[in-house]
Coordinates of C-alpha atoms and ligand atoms in Angstrom, one line a residue:
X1305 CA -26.3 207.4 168.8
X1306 CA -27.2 204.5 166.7
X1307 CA -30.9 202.8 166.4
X1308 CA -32.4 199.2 166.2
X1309 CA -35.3 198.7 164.7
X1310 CA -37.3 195.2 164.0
X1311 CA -37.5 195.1 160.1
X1312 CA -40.9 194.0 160.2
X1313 CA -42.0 196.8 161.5
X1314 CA -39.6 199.3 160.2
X1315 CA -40.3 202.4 157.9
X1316 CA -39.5 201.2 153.9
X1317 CA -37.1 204.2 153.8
X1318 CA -33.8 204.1 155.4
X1319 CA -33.7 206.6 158.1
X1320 CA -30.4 205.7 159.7
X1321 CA -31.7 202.8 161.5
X1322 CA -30.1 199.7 161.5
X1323 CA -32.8 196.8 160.4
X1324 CA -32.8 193.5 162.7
X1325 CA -34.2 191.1 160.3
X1326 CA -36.1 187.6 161.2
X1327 CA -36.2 184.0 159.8
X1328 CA -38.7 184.9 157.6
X1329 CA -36.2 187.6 156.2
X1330 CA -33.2 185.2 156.3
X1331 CA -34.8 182.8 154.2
X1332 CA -35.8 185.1 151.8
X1333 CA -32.2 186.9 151.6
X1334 CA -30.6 182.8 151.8
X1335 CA -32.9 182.5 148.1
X1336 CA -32.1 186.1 146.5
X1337 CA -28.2 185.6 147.4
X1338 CA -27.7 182.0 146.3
X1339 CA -29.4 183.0 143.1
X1340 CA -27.0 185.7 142.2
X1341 CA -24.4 183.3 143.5
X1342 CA -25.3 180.6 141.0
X1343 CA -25.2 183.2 138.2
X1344 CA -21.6 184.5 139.5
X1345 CA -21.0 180.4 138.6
X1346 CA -22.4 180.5 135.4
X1347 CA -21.1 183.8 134.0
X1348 CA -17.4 182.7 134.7
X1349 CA -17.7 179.9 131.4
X1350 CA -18.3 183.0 129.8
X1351 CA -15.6 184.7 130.9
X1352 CA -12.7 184.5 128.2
X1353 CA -10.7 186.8 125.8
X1354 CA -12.4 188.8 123.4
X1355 CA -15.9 188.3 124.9
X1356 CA -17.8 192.2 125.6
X1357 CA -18.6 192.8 129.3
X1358 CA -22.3 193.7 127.0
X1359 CA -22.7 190.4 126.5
X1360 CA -21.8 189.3 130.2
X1361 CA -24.4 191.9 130.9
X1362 CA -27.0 190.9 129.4
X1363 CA -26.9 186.9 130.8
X1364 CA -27.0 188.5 133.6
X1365 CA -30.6 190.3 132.6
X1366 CA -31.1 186.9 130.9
X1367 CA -30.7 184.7 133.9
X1368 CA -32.5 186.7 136.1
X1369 CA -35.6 187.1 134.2
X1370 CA -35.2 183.3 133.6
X1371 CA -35.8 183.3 137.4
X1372 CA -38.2 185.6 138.8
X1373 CA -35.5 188.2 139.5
X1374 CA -34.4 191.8 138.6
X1375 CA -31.1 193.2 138.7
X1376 CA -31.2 195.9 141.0
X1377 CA -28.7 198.1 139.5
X1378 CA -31.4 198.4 136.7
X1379 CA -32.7 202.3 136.3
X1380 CA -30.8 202.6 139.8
X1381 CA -30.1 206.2 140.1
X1382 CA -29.7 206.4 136.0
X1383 CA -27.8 203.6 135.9
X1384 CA -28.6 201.6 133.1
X1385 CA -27.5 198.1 133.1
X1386 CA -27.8 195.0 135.3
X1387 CA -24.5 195.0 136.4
X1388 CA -21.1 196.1 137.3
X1389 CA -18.1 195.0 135.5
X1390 CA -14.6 196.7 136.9
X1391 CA -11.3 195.9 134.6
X1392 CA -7.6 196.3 135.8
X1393 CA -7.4 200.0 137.5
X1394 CA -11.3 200.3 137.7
X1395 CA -11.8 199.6 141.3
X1396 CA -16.1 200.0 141.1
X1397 CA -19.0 200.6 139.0
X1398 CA -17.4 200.3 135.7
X1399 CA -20.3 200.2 133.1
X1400 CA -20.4 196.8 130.9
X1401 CA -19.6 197.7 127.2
X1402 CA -19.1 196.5 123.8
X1403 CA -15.3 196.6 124.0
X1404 CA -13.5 192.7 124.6
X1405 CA -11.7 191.5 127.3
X1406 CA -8.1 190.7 126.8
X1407 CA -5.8 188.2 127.9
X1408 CA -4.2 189.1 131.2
X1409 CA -7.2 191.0 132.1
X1410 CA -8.9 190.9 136.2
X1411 CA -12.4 191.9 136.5
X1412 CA -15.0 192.0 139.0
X1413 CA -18.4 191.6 138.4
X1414 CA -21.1 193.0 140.4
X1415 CA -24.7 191.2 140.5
X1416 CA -27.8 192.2 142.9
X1417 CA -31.2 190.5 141.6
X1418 CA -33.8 191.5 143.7
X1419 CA -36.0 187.8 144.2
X1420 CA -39.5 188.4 146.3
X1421 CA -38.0 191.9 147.7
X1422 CA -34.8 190.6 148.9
X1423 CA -31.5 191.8 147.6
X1424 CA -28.6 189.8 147.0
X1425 CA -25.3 191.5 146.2
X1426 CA -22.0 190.1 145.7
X1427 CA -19.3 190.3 144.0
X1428 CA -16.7 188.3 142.3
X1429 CA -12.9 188.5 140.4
X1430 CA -12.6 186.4 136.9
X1431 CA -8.8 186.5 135.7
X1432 CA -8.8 186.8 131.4
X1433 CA -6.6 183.3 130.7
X1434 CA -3.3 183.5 132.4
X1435 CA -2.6 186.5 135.0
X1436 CA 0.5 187.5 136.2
X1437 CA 2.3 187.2 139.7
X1438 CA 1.1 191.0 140.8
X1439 CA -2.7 190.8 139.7
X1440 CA -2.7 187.3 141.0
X1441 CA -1.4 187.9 144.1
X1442 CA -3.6 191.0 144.3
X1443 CA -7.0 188.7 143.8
X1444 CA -5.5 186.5 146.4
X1445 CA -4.9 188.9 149.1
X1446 CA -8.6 190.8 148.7
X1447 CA -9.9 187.4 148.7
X1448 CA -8.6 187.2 152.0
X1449 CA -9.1 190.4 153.1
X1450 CA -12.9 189.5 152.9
X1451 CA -12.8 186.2 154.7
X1452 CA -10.6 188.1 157.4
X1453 CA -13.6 190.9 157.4
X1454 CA -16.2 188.1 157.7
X1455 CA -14.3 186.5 160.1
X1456 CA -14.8 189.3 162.6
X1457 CA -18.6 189.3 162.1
X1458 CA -19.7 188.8 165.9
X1459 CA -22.6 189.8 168.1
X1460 CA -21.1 192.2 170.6
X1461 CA -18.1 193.6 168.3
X1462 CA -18.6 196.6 166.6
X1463 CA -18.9 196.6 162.9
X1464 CA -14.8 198.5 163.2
X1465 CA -13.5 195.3 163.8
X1466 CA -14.7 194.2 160.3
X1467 CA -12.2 197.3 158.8
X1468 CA -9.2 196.8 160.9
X1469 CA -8.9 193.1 160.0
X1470 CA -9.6 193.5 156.6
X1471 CA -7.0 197.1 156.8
X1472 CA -4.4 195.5 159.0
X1473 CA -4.0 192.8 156.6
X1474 CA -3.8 194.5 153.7
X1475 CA -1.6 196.7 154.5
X1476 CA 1.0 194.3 156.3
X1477 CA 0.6 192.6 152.2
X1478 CA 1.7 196.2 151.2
X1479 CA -1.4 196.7 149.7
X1480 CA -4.1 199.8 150.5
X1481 CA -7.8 199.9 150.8
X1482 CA -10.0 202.7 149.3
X1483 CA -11.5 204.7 151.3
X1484 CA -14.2 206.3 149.3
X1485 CA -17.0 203.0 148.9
X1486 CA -17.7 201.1 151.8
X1487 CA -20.0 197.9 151.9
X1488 CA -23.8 198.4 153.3
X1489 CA -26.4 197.1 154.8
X1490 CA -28.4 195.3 152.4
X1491 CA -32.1 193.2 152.8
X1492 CA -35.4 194.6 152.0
X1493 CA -33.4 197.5 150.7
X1494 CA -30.2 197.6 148.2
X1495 CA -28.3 200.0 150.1
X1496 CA -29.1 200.7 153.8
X1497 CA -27.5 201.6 157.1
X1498 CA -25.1 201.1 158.6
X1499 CA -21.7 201.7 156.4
X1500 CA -19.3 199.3 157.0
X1501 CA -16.0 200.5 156.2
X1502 CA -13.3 198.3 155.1
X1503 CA -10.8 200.6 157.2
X1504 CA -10.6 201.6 160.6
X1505 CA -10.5 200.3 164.6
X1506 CA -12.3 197.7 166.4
X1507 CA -13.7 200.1 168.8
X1508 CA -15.6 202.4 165.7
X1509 CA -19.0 201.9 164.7
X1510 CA -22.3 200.3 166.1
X1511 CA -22.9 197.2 167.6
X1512 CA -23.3 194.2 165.3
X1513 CA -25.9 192.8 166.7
X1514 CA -27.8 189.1 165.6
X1515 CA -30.1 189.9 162.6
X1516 CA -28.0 192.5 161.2
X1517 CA -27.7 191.7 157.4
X1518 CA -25.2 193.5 155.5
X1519 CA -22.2 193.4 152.5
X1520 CA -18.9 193.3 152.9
X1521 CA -16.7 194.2 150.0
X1522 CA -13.1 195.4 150.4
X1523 CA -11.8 197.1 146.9
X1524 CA -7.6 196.4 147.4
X1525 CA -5.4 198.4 145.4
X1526 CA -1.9 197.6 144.5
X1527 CA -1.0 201.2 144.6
X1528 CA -2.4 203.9 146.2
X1529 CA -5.8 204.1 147.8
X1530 CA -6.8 207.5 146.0
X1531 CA -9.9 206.8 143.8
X1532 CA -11.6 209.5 140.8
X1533 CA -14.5 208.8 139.0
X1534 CA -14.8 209.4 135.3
X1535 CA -16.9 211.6 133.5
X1536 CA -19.3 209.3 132.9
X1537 CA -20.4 209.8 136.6
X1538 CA -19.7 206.3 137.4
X1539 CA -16.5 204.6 136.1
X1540 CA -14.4 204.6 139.8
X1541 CA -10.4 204.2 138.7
X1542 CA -7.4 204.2 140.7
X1543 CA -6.2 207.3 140.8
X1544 CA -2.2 206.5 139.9
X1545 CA -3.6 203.4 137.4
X1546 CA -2.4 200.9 139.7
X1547 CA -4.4 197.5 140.0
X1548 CA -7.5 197.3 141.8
X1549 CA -9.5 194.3 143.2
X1550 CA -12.8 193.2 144.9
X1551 CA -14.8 190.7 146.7
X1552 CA -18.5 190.8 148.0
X1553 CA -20.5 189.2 149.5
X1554 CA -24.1 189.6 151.5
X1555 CA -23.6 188.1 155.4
X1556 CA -26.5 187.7 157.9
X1557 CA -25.4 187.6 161.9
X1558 CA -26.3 184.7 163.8
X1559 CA -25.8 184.3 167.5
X1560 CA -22.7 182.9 166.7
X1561 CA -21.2 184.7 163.7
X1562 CA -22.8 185.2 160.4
X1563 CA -24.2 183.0 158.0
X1564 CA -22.6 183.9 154.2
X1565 CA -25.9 183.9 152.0
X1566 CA -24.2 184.5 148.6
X1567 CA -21.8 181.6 149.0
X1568 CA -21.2 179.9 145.5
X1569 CA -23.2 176.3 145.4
X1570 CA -20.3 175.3 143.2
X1571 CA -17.3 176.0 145.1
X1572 CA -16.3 178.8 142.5
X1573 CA -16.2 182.0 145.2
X1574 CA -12.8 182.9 143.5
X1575 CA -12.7 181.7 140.1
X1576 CA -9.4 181.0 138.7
X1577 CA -7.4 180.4 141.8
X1578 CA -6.8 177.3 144.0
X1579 CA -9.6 176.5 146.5
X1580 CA -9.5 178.7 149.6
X1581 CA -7.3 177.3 152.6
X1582 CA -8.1 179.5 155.2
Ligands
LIG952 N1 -23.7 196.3 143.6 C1 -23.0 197.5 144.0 C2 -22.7 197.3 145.5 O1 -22.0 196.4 145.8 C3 -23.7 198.8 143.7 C4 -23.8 199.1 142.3 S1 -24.8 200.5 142.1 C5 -24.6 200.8 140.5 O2 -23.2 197.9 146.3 F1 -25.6 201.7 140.2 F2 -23.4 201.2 140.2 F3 -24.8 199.7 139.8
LIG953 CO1 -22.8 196.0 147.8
LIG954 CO1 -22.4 194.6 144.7

């Protein structure tokens, strides 16, 4: 049994409801998103061997202070920085450091500023100078995997049609998608109902219905889906070290479709490879 509830009238808390948000809200989320967007553009300059995913880090804190915003990763849940930054076999929630990138290196980072209350969370992959084929082609098929997810964004499907596009693809690219993080819905809260699994069948899950705002963010292994966390209580690796990718970004449904908030203003969604074709 699943619930609507107009946000602007909702409890704060997230009590399983599912949020229909209004212009007012999709204005505000269209401002928080395209700010974390433009600072996925900026960090990628920064991007390059050697550099500490600390110092990525903390232009992140940098550039949203600079603009009104605060990372919402901050102090969440004793998590102390402003964002995520996943290398190689670290498919989530790998904790920036002090150690450099090298050469040959993928990673994702993960930014949500919170801008007048609204979240904006989203995701991108920066390759470390020259990849190779596999991590390449990896970055290319999650890439896709999320445009296939979005794709399937309609008013009357059910939010299962988002997982089997993104799964049957995927896996027909002999690729796997974990099982244990799932994208969320994501507005006047960071993380809030429903789940929206990357996995699964078209007829599974709630309605999407028009207002519904909410992340998509496939993580794509090039092995096997099996995830541990480290004993840092964060740090999400592949559990057989194989490669591991992601893309995320914040979508609000329209009568239509959905609009993608946290689109990049300078055409940079996936840095380092050739402009999307569809
Ligand atoms: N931004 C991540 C997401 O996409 C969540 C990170 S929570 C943290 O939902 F605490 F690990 F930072
Ligand atoms: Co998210
Ligand atoms: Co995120």
């Amino acid at each position: 049994m699943v619930n609507y509830i107009e946000a602007a009238t909702a409890s704060p808390k997230n009590t399983g409801a599912i949020r229909l948000y209004g212009d007012d809200a999709f204005a505000g989320m269209r401002k928080a998103c395209q700010l974390t967007a433009r600072c996925l553009d900026e960090v990628a300059a920064l991007v390059v061997p050697g550099v500490a995913t600390d110092v990525l880090d903390r232009f992140i804190f940098e550039f949203g202070m600079d603009h009104g915003a605060y990372p919402a990763t901050l102090n969440y849940r004793g998590y102390t920085k402003s964002s995520c930054t996943s290398i190689n076999h670290v498919v989530c929630h790998g904790i920036p450091n002090d150690k450099g990138l090298r050469e040959g290196d993928i990673v994702n980072i993960d930014v949500t500023y919170v801008l007048d209350g609204w979240h904006g969370d989203s995701s991108r992959m920066y390759p470390v100078g020259p990849l190779k084929r596999a991590a390449e082609r990896l970055l290319e098929v999650t890439y896709q995997s999320l445009m296939l997810g979005i794709a399937a964004v309609k008013p009357g499907a059910r939010i299962g049609a988002i997982g089997e596009a993104i799964q049957t693809y995927a896996e027909a690219e002999r690729c796997s998608v974990v099982r244990d993080f799932c994208g969320h819905g994501v507005g006047s809260l960071f993380h809030d109902s429903p789940n929206i699994l990357h996995y699964g069948r078209a007829s599974d899950g709630p309605e999407i219905r028009e207002g519904m705002i909410f992340t998509i963010e496939p993580m794509i292994n090039l092995g096997k889906p099996h995830v541990k966390v480290l004993a840092d209580g964060w740090t999400a690796v592949t559990r057989d070290r194989s490669l591991s990718a992601q893309y995320e970004h914040t979508v609000g449904v329209t009568t239509t479709g959905c609009e993608i908030f946290t689109l990049s203003p300078a055409g940079l969604d996936r840095p380092g490879l050739p402009p999307y074709q569809g």
